[in-house]
């Protein structure tokens, strides 16, 4: 299973908490009755019980029924996951719910790697994010940060998504380029307009320095380390 492969790589290489991609796995949006603590040990069973008619597991499919009456099925590619090359292997799990803002979190597992979808239960609009997100103190924003070496992990990057849809407030997404020289880790919120990061260099001499994502003039900006 993809999650198991990711766990082994992350835990061995970085000594992070079990089932996690960082020292600070988010607990926001963890469903009622879910006793896990990492990024990859969230309970679909607990989430299905919490969200009620919004979602159900139908065989290999995760079916969402949005509040506007539309339905969408996220279909696991079980056969491809069992083939020799596993090309096209993908599995979907309901792993989080944010009742205050009616947001659903879906984990998307591949043969190597994972990503997440943050879905608005009202309309079905979604945003692809790199890890289970962290609420800002005022709960107006959700921030995700993830990095790792090699394919067995999430996309390298970060996201900041508004919890309430507003045409004048944009999502912000950043993906580390292939030749990027830094890995980033979430280190907490400072107020509501600054996401603290720990940046670790990939070049020698290795060093770790604090940096941040900051909101200025109505937009989010990454302060790249120097």
PDB file of N, CA and C in Angstrom, residues 35-78:
ATOM      1  N   UNK A  35      -8.384   8.571  16.741  1.00  0.00           N
ATOM      2  CA  UNK A  35      -7.380   8.669  17.799  1.00  0.00           C
ATOM      3  C   UNK A  35      -5.948   8.713  17.277  1.00  0.00           C
ATOM      4  N   UNK A  36      -5.780   8.890  15.968  1.00  0.00           N
ATOM      5  CA  UNK A  36      -4.440   8.965  15.403  1.00  0.00           C
ATOM      6  C   UNK A  36      -3.777  10.291  15.716  1.00  0.00           C
ATOM      7  N   UNK A  37      -2.544  10.448  15.231  1.00  0.00           N
ATOM      8  CA  UNK A  37      -1.823  11.681  15.488  1.00  0.00           C
ATOM      9  C   UNK A  37      -0.975  12.160  14.332  1.00  0.00           C
ATOM     10  N   UNK A  38      -0.867  11.358  13.260  1.00  0.00           N
ATOM     11  CA  UNK A  38      -0.008  11.704  12.138  1.00  0.00           C
ATOM     12  C   UNK A  38      -0.782  12.142  10.910  1.00  0.00           C
ATOM     13  N   UNK A  39      -0.042  12.347   9.821  1.00  0.00           N
ATOM     14  CA  UNK A  39      -0.672  12.748   8.564  1.00  0.00           C
ATOM     15  C   UNK A  39      -1.381  11.588   7.881  1.00  0.00           C
ATOM     16  N   UNK A  40      -0.845  10.375   8.036  1.00  0.00           N
ATOM     17  CA  UNK A  40      -1.318   9.238   7.254  1.00  0.00           C
ATOM     18  C   UNK A  40      -2.091   8.202   8.056  1.00  0.00           C
ATOM     19  N   UNK A  41      -2.406   8.498   9.318  1.00  0.00           N
ATOM     20  CA  UNK A  41      -3.156   7.519  10.114  1.00  0.00           C
ATOM     21  C   UNK A  41      -4.558   8.025  10.444  1.00  0.00           C
ATOM     22  N   UNK A  42      -5.064   8.953   9.639  1.00  0.00           N
ATOM     23  CA  UNK A  42      -6.416   9.464   9.871  1.00  0.00           C
ATOM     24  C   UNK A  42      -7.450   8.396   9.497  1.00  0.00           C
ATOM     25  N   UNK A  43      -8.570   8.383  10.201  1.00  0.00           N
ATOM     26  CA  UNK A  43      -9.551   7.310  10.083  1.00  0.00           C
ATOM     27  C   UNK A  43     -10.707   7.679   9.155  1.00  0.00           C
ATOM     28  N   UNK A  44     -10.823   6.949   8.044  1.00  0.00           N
ATOM     29  CA  UNK A  44     -11.978   7.167   7.169  1.00  0.00           C
ATOM     30  C   UNK A  44     -13.271   6.743   7.866  1.00  0.00           C
ATOM     31  N   UNK A  45     -13.214   5.665   8.626  1.00  0.00           N
ATOM     32  CA  UNK A  45     -14.411   5.184   9.321  1.00  0.00           C
ATOM     33  C   UNK A  45     -14.987   6.274  10.222  1.00  0.00           C
ATOM     34  N   UNK A  46     -14.121   6.940  10.990  1.00  0.00           N
ATOM     35  CA  UNK A  46     -14.588   8.007  11.875  1.00  0.00           C
ATOM     36  C   UNK A  46     -15.181   9.159  11.077  1.00  0.00           C
ATOM     37  N   UNK A  47     -14.562   9.479   9.947  1.00  0.00           N
ATOM     38  CA  UNK A  47     -15.054  10.595   9.137  1.00  0.00           C
ATOM     39  C   UNK A  47     -16.401  10.275   8.497  1.00  0.00           C
ATOM     40  N   UNK A  48     -16.558   9.053   7.998  1.00  0.00           N
ATOM     41  CA  UNK A  48     -17.838   8.674   7.401  1.00  0.00           C
ATOM     42  C   UNK A  48     -18.958   8.759   8.428  1.00  0.00           C
ATOM     43  N   UNK A  49     -18.663   8.366   9.657  1.00  0.00           N
ATOM     44  CA  UNK A  49     -19.675   8.451  10.713  1.00  0.00           C
ATOM     45  C   UNK A  49     -20.011   9.904  11.033  1.00  0.00           C
ATOM     46  N   UNK A  50     -19.003  10.782  10.987  1.00  0.00           N
ATOM     47  CA  UNK A  50     -19.246  12.178  11.351  1.00  0.00           C
ATOM     48  C   UNK A  50     -20.012  12.944  10.278  1.00  0.00           C
ATOM     49  N   UNK A  51     -19.679  12.733   9.013  1.00  0.00           N
ATOM     50  CA  UNK A  51     -20.270  13.580   7.964  1.00  0.00           C
ATOM     51  C   UNK A  51     -21.645  13.107   7.518  1.00  0.00           C
ATOM     52  N   UNK A  52     -22.050  11.900   7.910  1.00  0.00           N
ATOM     53  CA  UNK A  52     -23.386  11.432   7.582  1.00  0.00           C
ATOM     54  C   UNK A  52     -23.614  11.303   6.089  1.00  0.00           C
ATOM     55  N   UNK A  53     -24.700  11.894   5.592  1.00  0.00           N
ATOM     56  CA  UNK A  53     -25.093  11.704   4.198  1.00  0.00           C
ATOM     57  C   UNK A  53     -24.188  12.439   3.209  1.00  0.00           C
ATOM     58  N   UNK A  54     -23.256  13.226   3.688  1.00  0.00           N
ATOM     59  CA  UNK A  54     -22.335  13.912   2.775  1.00  0.00           C
ATOM     60  C   UNK A  54     -21.439  12.932   2.023  1.00  0.00           C
ATOM     61  N   UNK A  55     -21.112  11.793   2.641  1.00  0.00           N
ATOM     62  CA  UNK A  55     -20.175  10.861   2.014  1.00  0.00           C
ATOM     63  C   UNK A  55     -20.496   9.435   2.401  1.00  0.00           C
ATOM     64  N   UNK A  56     -20.211   8.522   1.494  1.00  0.00           N
ATOM     65  CA  UNK A  56     -20.319   7.107   1.799  1.00  0.00           C
ATOM     66  C   UNK A  56     -19.332   6.326   0.942  1.00  0.00           C
ATOM     67  N   UNK A  57     -18.898   5.195   1.482  1.00  0.00           N
ATOM     68  CA  UNK A  57     -18.008   4.309   0.758  1.00  0.00           C
ATOM     69  C   UNK A  57     -18.868   3.308   0.003  1.00  0.00           C
ATOM     70  N   UNK A  58     -18.748   3.303  -1.333  1.00  0.00           N
ATOM     71  CA  UNK A  58     -19.492   2.377  -2.177  1.00  0.00           C
ATOM     72  C   UNK A  58     -18.471   1.512  -2.909  1.00  0.00           C
ATOM     73  N   UNK A  59     -18.128   0.371  -2.325  1.00  0.00           N
ATOM     74  CA  UNK A  59     -17.106  -0.488  -2.910  1.00  0.00           C
ATOM     75  C   UNK A  59     -15.794   0.269  -3.043  1.00  0.00           C
ATOM     76  N   UNK A  60     -15.222   0.295  -4.259  1.00  0.00           N
ATOM     77  CA  UNK A  60     -13.958   1.004  -4.462  1.00  0.00           C
ATOM     78  C   UNK A  60     -14.129   2.514  -4.628  1.00  0.00           C
ATOM     79  N   UNK A  61     -15.351   2.996  -4.501  1.00  0.00           N
ATOM     80  CA  UNK A  61     -15.597   4.417  -4.713  1.00  0.00           C
ATOM     81  C   UNK A  61     -15.935   5.167  -3.436  1.00  0.00           C
ATOM     82  N   UNK A  62     -15.443   6.395  -3.334  1.00  0.00           N
ATOM     83  CA  UNK A  62     -15.835   7.314  -2.272  1.00  0.00           C
ATOM     84  C   UNK A  62     -16.820   8.297  -2.891  1.00  0.00           C
ATOM     85  N   UNK A  63     -18.072   8.219  -2.478  1.00  0.00           N
ATOM     86  CA  UNK A  63     -19.125   9.053  -3.070  1.00  0.00           C
ATOM     87  C   UNK A  63     -19.441  10.237  -2.170  1.00  0.00           C
ATOM     88  N   UNK A  64     -19.354  11.431  -2.734  1.00  0.00           N
ATOM     89  CA  UNK A  64     -19.721  12.649  -2.022  1.00  0.00           C
ATOM     90  C   UNK A  64     -21.001  13.209  -2.616  1.00  0.00           C
ATOM     91  N   UNK A  65     -21.930  13.583  -1.754  1.00  0.00           N
ATOM     92  CA  UNK A  65     -23.159  14.237  -2.180  1.00  0.00           C
ATOM     93  C   UNK A  65     -23.135  15.656  -1.630  1.00  0.00           C
ATOM     94  N   UNK A  66     -22.936  16.621  -2.521  1.00  0.00           N
ATOM     95  CA  UNK A  66     -22.766  18.002  -2.094  1.00  0.00           C
ATOM     96  C   UNK A  66     -24.103  18.645  -1.760  1.00  0.00           C
ATOM     97  N   UNK A  67     -24.040  19.730  -1.044  1.00  0.00           N
ATOM     98  CA  UNK A  67     -25.265  20.372  -0.567  1.00  0.00           C
ATOM     99  C   UNK A  67     -26.051  21.039  -1.694  1.00  0.00           C
ATOM    100  N   UNK A  68     -25.410  21.217  -2.853  1.00  0.00           N
ATOM    101  CA  UNK A  68     -26.141  21.755  -4.006  1.00  0.00           C
ATOM    102  C   UNK A  68     -26.861  20.664  -4.793  1.00  0.00           C
ATOM    103  N   UNK A  69     -26.810  19.419  -4.280  1.00  0.00           N
ATOM    104  CA  UNK A  69     -27.520  18.316  -4.910  1.00  0.00           C
ATOM    105  C   UNK A  69     -26.686  17.482  -5.864  1.00  0.00           C
ATOM    106  N   UNK A  70     -25.503  17.940  -6.217  1.00  0.00           N
ATOM    107  CA  UNK A  70     -24.653  17.198  -7.143  1.00  0.00           C
ATOM    108  C   UNK A  70     -23.888  16.098  -6.405  1.00  0.00           C
ATOM    109  N   UNK A  71     -23.488  15.083  -7.166  1.00  0.00           N
ATOM    110  CA  UNK A  71     -22.769  13.938  -6.606  1.00  0.00           C
ATOM    111  C   UNK A  71     -21.477  13.715  -7.381  1.00  0.00           C
ATOM    112  N   UNK A  72     -20.447  13.293  -6.667  1.00  0.00           N
ATOM    113  CA  UNK A  72     -19.175  12.959  -7.317  1.00  0.00           C
ATOM    114  C   UNK A  72     -18.636  11.686  -6.686  1.00  0.00           C
ATOM    115  N   UNK A  73     -18.058  10.815  -7.512  1.00  0.00           N
ATOM    116  CA  UNK A  73     -17.449   9.584  -7.011  1.00  0.00           C
ATOM    117  C   UNK A  73     -15.952   9.606  -7.311  1.00  0.00           C
ATOM    118  N   UNK A  74     -15.156   9.433  -6.273  1.00  0.00           N
ATOM    119  CA  UNK A  74     -13.707   9.291  -6.406  1.00  0.00           C
ATOM    120  C   UNK A  74     -13.421   7.788  -6.407  1.00  0.00           C
ATOM    121  N   UNK A  75     -12.997   7.267  -7.557  1.00  0.00           N
ATOM    122  CA  UNK A  75     -12.910   5.823  -7.749  1.00  0.00           C
ATOM    123  C   UNK A  75     -11.477   5.317  -7.604  1.00  0.00           C
ATOM    124  N   UNK A  76     -11.281   4.379  -6.677  1.00  0.00           N
ATOM    125  CA  UNK A  76      -9.977   3.739  -6.521  1.00  0.00           C
ATOM    126  C   UNK A  76      -9.653   2.887  -7.748  1.00  0.00           C
ATOM    127  N   UNK A  77      -8.407   2.944  -8.194  1.00  0.00           N
ATOM    128  CA  UNK A  77      -7.955   2.114  -9.314  1.00  0.00           C
ATOM    129  C   UNK A  77      -7.270   0.874  -8.747  1.00  0.00           C
ATOM    130  N   UNK A  78      -8.083  -0.012  -8.175  1.00  0.00           N
ATOM    131  CA  UNK A  78      -7.540  -1.174  -7.467  1.00  0.00           C
ATOM    132  C   UNK A  78      -6.717  -2.074  -8.384  1.00  0.00           C
TER     133      UNK A  78
END
